[in-house]
mmCIF file of C-alpha atoms in Angstrom:
data_model
loop_
_atom_site.group_PDB
_atom_site.id
_atom_site.type_symbol
_atom_site.label_atom_id
_atom_site.label_comp_id
_atom_site.label_asym_id
_atom_site.label_seq_id
_atom_site.Cartn_x
_atom_site.Cartn_y
_atom_site.Cartn_z
ATOM 1 C CA MET E 1 -7.415 26.674 24.783
ATOM 2 C CA THR E 2 -4.477 24.321 24.183
ATOM 3 C CA ASP E 3 -4.478 20.589 24.720
ATOM 4 C CA SER E 4 -1.642 18.280 24.870
ATOM 5 C CA ALA E 5 -0.643 14.788 23.778
ATOM 6 C CA ASP E 6 2.418 12.851 23.628
ATOM 7 C CA VAL E 7 2.214 12.253 19.874
ATOM 8 C CA VAL E 8 0.091 13.940 17.123
ATOM 9 C CA VAL E 9 -0.273 11.649 13.948
ATOM 10 C CA ILE E 10 -1.324 13.528 10.828
ATOM 11 C CA GLY E 11 -3.343 11.290 8.221
ATOM 12 C CA GLY E 12 -5.983 8.884 8.819
ATOM 13 C CA GLY E 13 -5.175 6.236 6.113
ATOM 14 C CA ILE E 14 -3.602 2.982 6.769
ATOM 15 C CA ALA E 15 -0.334 4.583 7.477
ATOM 16 C CA GLY E 16 -1.470 6.991 10.220
ATOM 17 C CA ALA E 17 -4.168 4.466 11.615
ATOM 18 C CA SER E 18 -1.561 1.683 11.988
ATOM 19 C CA ILE E 19 1.397 3.793 13.466
ATOM 20 C CA ALA E 20 -1.001 5.511 15.772
ATOM 21 C CA TYR E 21 -2.296 2.183 17.111
ATOM 22 C CA GLU E 22 1.321 1.003 17.740
ATOM 23 C CA LEU E 23 2.321 4.202 19.419
ATOM 24 C CA SER E 24 -0.788 4.176 21.860
ATOM 25 C CA ALA E 25 0.520 1.205 23.420
ATOM 26 C CA THR E 26 2.809 3.479 25.509
ATOM 27 C CA ARG E 27 1.934 7.181 24.408
ATOM 28 C CA SER E 28 -1.214 9.268 24.535
ATOM 29 C CA VAL E 29 -1.995 9.765 20.753
ATOM 30 C CA VAL E 30 -4.202 12.192 18.836
ATOM 31 C CA LEU E 31 -4.785 11.495 15.020
ATOM 32 C CA PHE E 32 -5.859 14.285 12.735
ATOM 33 C CA GLU E 33 -7.533 13.629 9.412
ATOM 34 C CA ALA E 34 -8.265 16.338 6.826
ATOM 35 C CA GLU E 35 -11.295 14.524 5.336
ATOM 36 C CA THR E 36 -14.684 13.969 7.208
ATOM 37 C CA ALA E 37 -14.141 10.236 6.649
ATOM 38 C CA LEU E 38 -10.842 8.234 7.252
ATOM 39 C CA ALA E 39 -9.106 6.325 4.446
ATOM 40 C CA ARG E 40 -10.898 8.104 1.644
ATOM 41 C CA HIS E 41 -7.868 8.153 -0.792
ATOM 42 C CA SER E 42 -5.157 5.532 -1.395
ATOM 43 C CA THR E 43 -6.171 3.153 1.326
ATOM 44 C CA ALA E 44 -9.743 2.855 -0.017
ATOM 45 C CA ARG E 45 -8.603 2.342 -3.558
ATOM 46 C CA SER E 46 -6.043 -0.380 -3.188
ATOM 47 C CA ALA E 47 -6.003 -3.683 -5.062
ATOM 48 C CA ALA E 48 -5.876 -5.151 -1.535
ATOM 49 C CA THR E 49 -3.129 -7.717 -1.982
ATOM 50 C CA TYR E 50 -0.367 -9.268 0.060
ATOM 51 C CA ILE E 51 2.452 -10.248 -2.200
ATOM 52 C CA PRO E 52 5.866 -11.423 -0.889
ATOM 53 C CA GLY E 53 8.632 -10.460 -3.279
ATOM 54 C CA HIS E 54 6.782 -7.076 -4.055
ATOM 55 C CA GLY E 55 8.849 -3.881 -4.127
ATOM 56 C CA THR E 56 12.393 -2.811 -3.158
ATOM 57 C CA ARG E 57 14.508 -5.145 -0.968
ATOM 58 C CA ALA E 58 13.468 -3.133 2.287
ATOM 59 C CA VAL E 59 9.797 -3.358 1.291
ATOM 60 C CA ARG E 60 10.170 -6.930 0.610
ATOM 61 C CA ALA E 61 11.568 -7.600 4.143
ATOM 62 C CA LEU E 62 8.662 -5.651 5.574
ATOM 63 C CA ILE E 63 6.104 -7.609 3.726
ATOM 64 C CA VAL E 64 7.569 -10.973 4.876
ATOM 65 C CA ALA E 65 7.663 -9.777 8.512
ATOM 66 C CA SER E 66 4.024 -8.551 8.165
ATOM 67 C CA GLY E 67 2.614 -12.033 7.228
ATOM 68 C CA PRO E 68 2.450 -13.562 10.626
ATOM 69 C CA ARG E 69 1.503 -10.206 12.363
ATOM 70 C CA PHE E 70 -1.627 -10.119 10.224
ATOM 71 C CA ALA E 71 -3.052 -13.185 12.198
ATOM 72 C CA ARG E 72 -1.847 -11.755 15.463
ATOM 73 C CA LEU E 73 -3.617 -8.496 14.834
ATOM 74 C CA ALA E 74 -6.876 -10.079 13.938
ATOM 75 C CA GLU E 75 -6.773 -11.749 17.239
ATOM 76 C CA GLU E 76 -5.602 -8.876 19.162
ATOM 77 C CA LEU E 77 -8.084 -6.430 17.704
ATOM 78 C CA ASP E 78 -11.116 -8.814 17.422
ATOM 79 C CA ALA E 79 -11.122 -8.566 13.568
ATOM 80 C CA PRO E 80 -12.061 -11.275 11.049
ATOM 81 C CA PRO E 81 -9.305 -13.083 9.257
ATOM 82 C CA LEU E 82 -7.374 -10.270 7.443
ATOM 83 C CA LEU E 83 -5.653 -12.470 4.790
ATOM 84 C CA THR E 84 -7.411 -14.887 2.357
ATOM 85 C CA PRO E 85 -4.965 -17.044 0.298
ATOM 86 C CA ARG E 86 -4.736 -16.010 -3.353
ATOM 87 C CA VAL E 87 -1.913 -17.427 -5.428
ATOM 88 C CA VAL E 88 -0.030 -14.752 -7.627
ATOM 89 C CA LEU E 89 1.229 -15.689 -11.104
ATOM 90 C CA HIS E 90 3.919 -13.590 -12.643
ATOM 91 C CA ILE E 91 3.852 -14.117 -16.427
ATOM 92 C CA ALA E 92 5.910 -12.952 -19.424
ATOM 93 C CA VAL E 93 4.350 -12.984 -22.988
ATOM 94 C CA ASP E 94 7.260 -11.134 -24.804
ATOM 95 C CA ASP E 95 10.911 -10.655 -24.806
ATOM 96 C CA VAL E 96 10.703 -7.674 -22.368
ATOM 97 C CA GLY E 97 8.682 -9.731 -19.964
ATOM 98 C CA GLU E 98 11.003 -12.628 -20.160
ATOM 99 C CA ALA E 99 14.020 -10.367 -19.221
ATOM 100 C CA ALA E 100 11.966 -8.721 -16.308
ATOM 101 C CA LEU E 101 11.013 -11.997 -14.974
ATOM 102 C CA ALA E 102 14.550 -13.499 -15.116
ATOM 103 C CA ALA E 103 15.855 -10.375 -13.235
ATOM 104 C CA LEU E 104 13.287 -10.694 -10.667
ATOM 105 C CA LEU E 105 14.148 -14.403 -10.063
ATOM 106 C CA ARG E 106 17.868 -13.712 -9.898
ATOM 107 C CA GLU E 107 17.404 -10.854 -7.418
ATOM 108 C CA GLN E 108 15.145 -12.684 -5.144
ATOM 109 C CA ALA E 109 16.570 -16.232 -5.424
ATOM 110 C CA GLN E 110 17.624 -16.515 -1.688
ATOM 111 C CA GLU E 111 14.784 -14.431 -0.144
ATOM 112 C CA PRO E 112 11.891 -16.050 2.000
ATOM 113 C CA GLY E 113 8.592 -16.116 0.176
ATOM 114 C CA ALA E 114 10.225 -15.171 -3.219
ATOM 115 C CA PRO E 115 8.560 -16.013 -6.545
ATOM 116 C CA VAL E 116 9.684 -19.430 -7.848
ATOM 117 C CA ALA E 117 9.885 -20.239 -11.475
ATOM 118 C CA LEU E 118 6.919 -22.102 -13.054
ATOM 119 C CA ASP E 119 6.546 -24.034 -16.382
ATOM 120 C CA PRO E 120 4.390 -21.884 -18.627
ATOM 121 C CA SER E 121 1.909 -24.612 -19.261
ATOM 122 C CA GLU E 122 1.431 -25.002 -15.438
ATOM 123 C CA ALA E 123 0.665 -21.195 -15.386
ATOM 124 C CA GLU E 124 -1.971 -21.727 -18.056
ATOM 125 C CA ARG E 125 -3.352 -24.639 -16.207
ATOM 126 C CA ARG E 126 -3.561 -22.636 -13.030
ATOM 127 C CA CYS E 127 -5.292 -19.723 -14.733
ATOM 128 C CA PRO E 128 -7.508 -21.185 -17.627
ATOM 129 C CA LEU E 129 -8.540 -17.494 -18.475
ATOM 130 C CA LEU E 130 -5.061 -17.225 -20.126
ATOM 131 C CA LEU E 131 -4.903 -18.012 -23.985
ATOM 132 C CA PRO E 132 -3.300 -21.353 -24.615
ATOM 133 C CA GLY E 133 0.377 -20.727 -25.605
ATOM 134 C CA ILE E 134 0.410 -17.107 -24.629
ATOM 135 C CA VAL E 135 2.736 -17.609 -21.762
ATOM 136 C CA ARG E 136 6.589 -17.649 -22.442
ATOM 137 C CA ALA E 137 7.907 -17.629 -18.861
ATOM 138 C CA ALA E 138 6.243 -17.775 -15.540
ATOM 139 C CA ALA E 139 6.715 -17.650 -11.701
ATOM 140 C CA VAL E 140 4.466 -18.307 -8.750
ATOM 141 C CA VAL E 141 4.087 -16.813 -5.369
ATOM 142 C CA GLU E 142 2.277 -19.390 -3.200
ATOM 143 C CA GLY E 143 2.110 -17.410 -0.090
ATOM 144 C CA ALA E 144 0.210 -14.370 -1.494
ATOM 145 C CA ALA E 145 -3.239 -13.461 -0.229
ATOM 146 C CA ASP E 146 -6.142 -10.846 -0.648
ATOM 147 C CA VAL E 147 -6.220 -8.356 2.232
ATOM 148 C CA ASP E 148 -9.524 -7.302 4.004
ATOM 149 C CA THR E 149 -8.328 -3.664 3.845
ATOM 150 C CA GLU E 150 -11.413 -2.238 5.422
ATOM 151 C CA ALA E 151 -11.345 -4.669 8.330
ATOM 152 C CA LEU E 152 -7.664 -4.053 8.857
ATOM 153 C CA HIS E 153 -8.128 -0.251 8.924
ATOM 154 C CA GLN E 154 -11.141 -0.342 11.127
ATOM 155 C CA ALA E 155 -9.349 -2.643 13.504
ATOM 156 C CA TYR E 156 -6.556 -0.176 13.902
ATOM 157 C CA VAL E 157 -8.865 2.672 14.700
ATOM 158 C CA ARG E 158 -10.858 0.586 17.107
ATOM 159 C CA GLY E 159 -7.625 -0.508 18.827
ATOM 160 C CA LEU E 160 -6.466 2.960 19.002
ATOM 161 C CA ARG E 161 -9.561 4.270 20.611
ATOM 162 C CA ARG E 162 -9.543 1.225 23.077
ATOM 163 C CA ARG E 163 -6.027 2.486 24.245
ATOM 164 C CA GLY E 164 -7.334 5.808 24.863
ATOM 165 C CA GLY E 165 -6.247 7.502 21.547
ATOM 166 C CA THR E 166 -8.322 10.254 20.063
ATOM 167 C CA VAL E 167 -9.339 10.387 16.245
ATOM 168 C CA ARG E 168 -10.368 13.747 14.854
ATOM 169 C CA ALA E 169 -11.701 13.665 11.359
ATOM 170 C CA GLY E 170 -12.541 16.611 9.324
ATOM 171 C CA ALA E 171 -9.673 18.452 10.951
ATOM 172 C CA PRO E 172 -7.149 19.594 8.356
ATOM 173 C CA VAL E 173 -3.849 20.761 10.093
ATOM 174 C CA THR E 174 -3.283 24.343 9.234
ATOM 175 C CA ALA E 175 0.053 25.139 11.060
ATOM 176 C CA LEU E 176 2.769 23.471 12.912
ATOM 177 C CA GLU E 177 5.317 25.468 15.017
ATOM 178 C CA PRO E 178 8.321 24.542 17.123
ATOM 179 C CA ARG E 179 7.334 24.816 20.721
ATOM 180 C CA GLY E 180 9.983 24.301 23.496
ATOM 181 C CA ALA E 181 11.120 20.746 23.153
ATOM 182 C CA GLY E 182 8.206 19.844 20.808
ATOM 183 C CA TRP E 183 5.518 21.147 18.506
ATOM 184 C CA ARG E 184 2.306 23.004 18.543
ATOM 185 C CA VAL E 185 -0.122 21.610 16.088
ATOM 186 C CA HIS E 186 -3.134 23.737 14.868
ATOM 187 C CA ALA E 187 -6.077 22.078 13.211
ATOM 188 C CA GLY E 188 -9.098 24.602 12.812
ATOM 189 C CA GLU E 189 -9.747 26.108 16.186
ATOM 190 C CA THR E 190 -7.819 23.415 18.074
ATOM 191 C CA ALA E 191 -4.298 23.600 19.160
ATOM 192 C CA ILE E 192 -2.224 20.648 20.622
ATOM 193 C CA ASP E 193 1.272 20.737 22.135
ATOM 194 C CA THR E 194 3.088 17.533 21.669
ATOM 195 C CA ALA E 195 6.662 16.116 21.821
ATOM 196 C CA ASP E 196 6.317 14.129 18.636
ATOM 197 C CA VAL E 197 4.564 14.825 15.291
ATOM 198 C CA VAL E 198 4.227 11.858 12.926
ATOM 199 C CA ASP E 199 3.653 13.012 9.290
ATOM 200 C CA ALA E 200 1.641 10.213 7.734
ATOM 201 C CA ALA E 201 -0.215 12.182 5.269
ATOM 202 C CA GLY E 202 0.406 9.978 2.195
ATOM 203 C CA ALA E 203 0.637 11.975 -0.840
ATOM 204 C CA TRP E 204 0.393 15.174 1.142
ATOM 205 C CA ALA E 205 3.492 14.442 3.347
ATOM 206 C CA ASP E 206 5.647 17.049 1.806
ATOM 207 C CA VAL E 207 2.784 19.566 2.052
ATOM 208 C CA VAL E 208 2.568 18.923 5.780
ATOM 209 C CA ALA E 209 6.300 19.123 6.188
ATOM 210 C CA GLY E 210 6.018 22.610 4.455
ATOM 211 C CA LEU E 211 3.671 23.736 7.214
ATOM 212 C CA ALA E 212 6.374 22.860 9.757
ATOM 213 C CA GLY E 213 9.180 24.432 7.956
ATOM 214 C CA VAL E 214 10.735 21.037 7.396
ATOM 215 C CA PRO E 215 12.618 20.288 4.087
ATOM 216 C CA PRO E 216 10.532 17.914 1.828
ATOM 217 C CA ILE E 217 11.690 14.419 0.964
ATOM 218 C CA GLY E 218 10.893 14.656 -2.721
ATOM 219 C CA LEU E 219 7.722 12.607 -2.516
ATOM 220 C CA VAL E 220 6.016 12.073 -5.974
ATOM 221 C CA PRO E 221 2.355 10.816 -6.005
ATOM 222 C CA PHE E 222 1.660 8.598 -9.055
ATOM 223 C CA ARG E 223 -1.956 7.674 -10.312
ATOM 224 C CA ARG E 224 -2.858 4.163 -10.541
ATOM 225 C CA THR E 225 -6.070 2.958 -12.259
ATOM 226 C CA ILE E 226 -8.263 0.046 -11.674
ATOM 227 C CA ALA E 227 -11.485 -1.053 -13.342
ATOM 228 C CA LEU E 228 -14.005 -3.770 -12.601
ATOM 229 C CA VAL E 229 -14.939 -5.567 -15.754
ATOM 230 C CA PRO E 230 -17.675 -8.319 -16.270
ATOM 231 C CA ILE E 231 -16.736 -11.593 -17.832
ATOM 232 C CA PRO E 232 -19.012 -11.912 -20.781
ATOM 233 C CA ASP E 233 -21.463 -14.872 -20.727
ATOM 234 C CA ALA E 234 -19.932 -16.503 -23.723
ATOM 235 C CA ALA E 235 -16.679 -16.932 -21.734
ATOM 236 C CA ARG E 236 -18.027 -18.101 -18.535
ATOM 237 C CA SER E 237 -17.395 -21.750 -19.257
ATOM 238 C CA ARG E 238 -13.655 -20.933 -18.947
ATOM 239 C CA VAL E 239 -13.979 -19.766 -15.496
ATOM 240 C CA PRO E 240 -13.243 -22.749 -13.015
ATOM 241 C CA ALA E 241 -15.245 -23.714 -10.042
ATOM 242 C CA GLY E 242 -12.254 -23.081 -7.540
ATOM 243 C CA PRO E 243 -10.379 -20.050 -6.925
ATOM 244 C CA LEU E 244 -8.330 -18.174 -9.674
ATOM 245 C CA PRO E 245 -5.057 -16.701 -9.122
ATOM 246 C CA MET E 246 -3.977 -12.967 -9.435
ATOM 247 C CA VAL E 247 -1.989 -12.540 -12.836
ATOM 248 C CA ARG E 248 0.822 -9.919 -12.970
ATOM 249 C CA GLU E 249 2.770 -9.246 -16.061
ATOM 250 C CA ALA E 250 6.397 -9.461 -15.237
ATOM 251 C CA ASP E 251 7.289 -5.998 -16.454
ATOM 252 C CA GLU E 252 4.351 -4.502 -14.541
ATOM 253 C CA ARG E 253 2.397 -3.436 -17.658
ATOM 254 C CA PHE E 254 -0.973 -4.875 -16.380
ATOM 255 C CA TYR E 255 -2.460 -7.154 -13.880
ATOM 256 C CA PHE E 256 -5.777 -8.796 -13.258
ATOM 257 C CA LYS E 257 -7.516 -10.605 -10.328
ATOM 258 C CA PRO E 258 -10.955 -12.163 -9.788
ATOM 259 C CA GLU E 259 -13.651 -9.952 -8.002
ATOM 260 C CA GLY E 260 -17.039 -11.379 -7.667
ATOM 261 C CA ASP E 261 -18.212 -12.432 -11.012
ATOM 262 C CA GLY E 262 -15.804 -10.316 -12.884
ATOM 263 C CA LEU E 263 -12.116 -9.237 -12.969
ATOM 264 C CA LEU E 264 -10.304 -6.279 -11.512
ATOM 265 C CA VAL E 265 -7.823 -5.018 -14.310
ATOM 266 C CA SER E 266 -5.253 -2.432 -14.252
ATOM 267 C CA PRO E 267 -2.692 -1.214 -16.813
ATOM 268 C CA ALA E 268 -0.397 -0.846 -13.727
ATOM 269 C CA ASP E 269 0.015 2.873 -14.751
ATOM 270 C CA GLU E 270 2.106 5.264 -12.870
ATOM 271 C CA THR E 271 1.346 8.867 -14.011
ATOM 272 C CA PRO E 272 3.156 11.562 -11.671
ATOM 273 C CA VAL E 273 0.546 14.011 -10.475
ATOM 274 C CA GLU E 274 0.083 16.607 -7.842
ATOM 275 C CA PRO E 275 -1.615 15.293 -4.534
ATOM 276 C CA HIS E 276 -5.227 15.342 -5.227
ATOM 277 C CA ASP E 277 -8.441 13.271 -5.132
ATOM 278 C CA ALA E 278 -7.570 10.984 -8.058
ATOM 279 C CA ARG E 279 -9.951 10.106 -10.706
ATOM 280 C CA PRO E 280 -9.492 7.537 -13.583
ATOM 281 C CA ASP E 281 -8.455 8.498 -16.940
ATOM 282 C CA GLU E 282 -10.547 6.935 -19.651
ATOM 283 C CA LEU E 283 -7.433 6.087 -21.750
ATOM 284 C CA ASP E 284 -5.908 4.339 -18.926
ATOM 285 C CA VAL E 285 -9.091 2.273 -18.298
ATOM 286 C CA ALA E 286 -9.199 1.349 -22.005
ATOM 287 C CA THR E 287 -5.473 0.308 -21.958
ATOM 288 C CA GLY E 288 -5.713 -1.921 -18.993
ATOM 289 C CA LEU E 289 -8.830 -3.586 -20.886
ATOM 290 C CA GLU E 290 -6.985 -3.881 -23.977
ATOM 291 C CA ARG E 291 -3.916 -5.557 -22.354
ATOM 292 C CA VAL E 292 -5.790 -7.922 -20.325
ATOM 293 C CA GLU E 293 -7.980 -8.972 -23.328
ATOM 294 C CA ALA E 294 -4.956 -9.464 -25.325
ATOM 295 C CA VAL E 295 -3.658 -12.388 -23.187
ATOM 296 C CA THR E 296 -7.254 -13.721 -22.196
ATOM 297 C CA GLY E 297 -9.257 -13.521 -25.350
ATOM 298 C CA LEU E 298 -12.288 -13.364 -23.056
ATOM 299 C CA GLY E 299 -14.258 -10.679 -25.169
ATOM 300 C CA LEU E 300 -13.769 -8.087 -22.368
ATOM 301 C CA ARG E 301 -15.578 -4.844 -23.529
ATOM 302 C CA SER E 302 -17.501 -3.195 -20.917
ATOM 303 C CA VAL E 303 -16.524 -1.687 -17.669
ATOM 304 C CA ARG E 304 -18.747 -1.923 -14.494
ATOM 305 C CA THR E 305 -16.871 0.625 -12.665
ATOM 306 C CA SER E 306 -13.438 2.232 -12.268
ATOM 307 C CA TRP E 307 -11.388 4.240 -9.979
ATOM 308 C CA ALA E 308 -7.854 5.637 -9.360
ATOM 309 C CA GLY E 309 -5.631 6.109 -6.373
ATOM 310 C CA LEU E 310 -2.295 7.582 -5.449
ATOM 311 C CA ARG E 311 0.881 5.617 -4.886
ATOM 312 C CA SER E 312 3.628 7.920 -3.597
ATOM 313 C CA PHE E 313 7.383 7.295 -3.778
ATOM 314 C CA VAL E 314 10.653 8.935 -3.142
ATOM 315 C CA ALA E 315 13.537 8.569 -5.491
ATOM 316 C CA ASP E 316 14.810 5.179 -4.201
ATOM 317 C CA ARG E 317 11.389 3.746 -3.594
ATOM 318 C CA ARG E 318 11.875 2.967 -0.010
ATOM 319 C CA PRO E 319 9.715 4.198 2.708
ATOM 320 C CA VAL E 320 10.765 7.197 4.778
ATOM 321 C CA VAL E 321 10.737 6.798 8.512
ATOM 322 C CA GLY E 322 12.131 9.126 10.968
ATOM 323 C CA ALA E 323 13.202 12.783 11.757
ATOM 324 C CA ARG E 324 16.048 14.990 10.423
ATOM 325 C CA PRO E 325 18.453 16.031 13.072
ATOM 326 C CA ASP E 326 17.847 19.601 12.744
ATOM 327 C CA HIS E 327 14.094 19.026 12.994
ATOM 328 C CA PRO E 328 13.711 16.880 16.165
ATOM 329 C CA GLY E 329 10.278 15.423 17.066
ATOM 330 C CA PHE E 330 9.015 15.804 13.320
ATOM 331 C CA HIS E 331 8.852 12.375 12.063
ATOM 332 C CA PHE E 332 8.107 11.337 8.363
ATOM 333 C CA PHE E 333 6.198 8.106 7.813
ATOM 334 C CA ALA E 334 5.648 8.176 4.265
ATOM 335 C CA GLY E 335 6.547 6.955 0.918
ATOM 336 C CA GLN E 336 5.084 3.375 1.119
ATOM 337 C CA GLY E 337 4.163 3.417 -2.613
ATOM 338 C CA GLY E 338 2.069 0.586 -3.529
ATOM 339 C CA SER E 339 2.902 -1.547 -0.431
ATOM 340 C CA GLY E 340 1.433 0.578 2.345
ATOM 341 C CA ILE E 341 -1.255 -2.140 3.339
ATOM 342 C CA GLU E 342 0.807 -5.319 2.689
ATOM 343 C CA SER E 343 3.634 -3.997 4.856
ATOM 344 C CA SER E 344 1.561 -1.971 7.484
ATOM 345 C CA PRO E 345 1.977 -4.366 10.368
ATOM 346 C CA ALA E 346 5.577 -4.580 10.407
ATOM 347 C CA LEU E 347 6.244 -1.015 9.038
ATOM 348 C CA ALA E 348 4.027 0.542 11.907
ATOM 349 C CA ALA E 349 5.881 -1.454 14.506
ATOM 350 C CA LEU E 350 9.174 -0.203 13.119
ATOM 351 C CA GLY E 351 8.023 3.283 12.824
ATOM 352 C CA ALA E 352 6.741 3.329 16.519
ATOM 353 C CA ALA E 353 10.107 2.125 17.529
ATOM 354 C CA VAL E 354 11.899 4.898 15.759
ATOM 355 C CA VAL E 355 9.502 7.603 17.289
ATOM 356 C CA THR E 356 9.856 6.286 20.828
ATOM 357 C CA GLY E 357 13.448 5.221 20.676
ATOM 358 C CA GLU E 358 12.755 1.582 21.501
ATOM 359 C CA PRO E 359 14.517 -1.207 19.794
ATOM 360 C CA VAL E 360 13.004 -2.523 16.460
ATOM 361 C CA PRO E 361 11.311 -5.876 17.013
ATOM 362 C CA ALA E 362 13.484 -8.801 16.242
ATOM 363 C CA ASP E 363 11.369 -10.124 13.489
ATOM 364 C CA ILE E 364 11.664 -6.987 11.357
ATOM 365 C CA ALA E 365 14.914 -7.505 9.394
ATOM 366 C CA VAL E 366 15.136 -3.685 8.366
ATOM 367 C CA VAL E 367 17.858 -1.356 9.647
ATOM 368 C CA PRO E 368 15.933 1.899 10.665
ATOM 369 C CA GLY E 369 18.718 4.068 9.296
ATOM 370 C CA THR E 370 18.070 2.739 5.770
ATOM 371 C CA LEU E 371 14.568 4.335 5.850
ATOM 372 C CA SER E 372 15.684 7.613 7.456
ATOM 373 C CA PRO E 373 14.997 10.975 5.664
ATOM 374 C CA THR E 374 18.747 11.882 6.237
ATOM 375 C CA ARG E 375 19.434 9.508 3.253
ATOM 376 C CA LEU E 376 17.654 11.551 0.706
#
């Protein structure tokens, strides 16, 4: 038996859940997820940050447009506050970092929410975990925040269902075939006829495209490692009573941020891999620990837990949104890299407009054609 829907979305992470919700305002939507639980991979393994000034120019514009949308989504979807303010410090501790930070400040000088230069001593005052005199140059992002990723994802899924959308987990798509003016999507024993398919399968987006006979976009998944590290008792006196900032090395060689009574640390690694259920590499964990210890001197030695996720990019590191002219109705919604969560409110609204042919909302200063797969 064959069912039908206006749109089939493939992928149940933040990308699929967000665009499915936006599309369900005017379309009937079915979302397929291969895993038995939604958001098992990149979404669940994110550092969960909202950082204006992060990523390429198009991504930065999407992040800025997403800021006010987080608050509106929380109200609209009966969710708790989705953003909790967390200042971000960019620091340089050597010549390479100083050059990277100077380039960052030049490139983003006129952009809203961009990093602002900060005196190195002020950076060390704001984060007393840093060794005195270690910072050679710094910048601050005052409008950054932590994101409640789980609440955001659950809200999108809840909103989709409220609008009549259907979620089918544990249902890997096995075939896609052109059918009249649309597509027939096969998942197990289920077949659905639809006008539009949205490929929001994250690191697997090119695999899904291959099932449909659609040329790949050249998506490359990169492994990123994070570890939760306890702060030794001997260094607890250096932890202030108030909130600590997140600290990012300007050349993206490490970052750390508070998490409970410890620190999340990462070597900011990007190791190209095939799409798979990523696991942390012990050397990457040790590298992250070593780099953060070098600038803090906290005596970090042990790791409470560690994990890895996949960040997927195409060559120009912009998201890919839309269909190729010779494969109408098959829409990519992929390549969000490390910004899929922080840009999701605006990117999902833009993606839904591309699929439906509606105008892009006025607050989103991104031309859809700049994200089209035809550029690749």
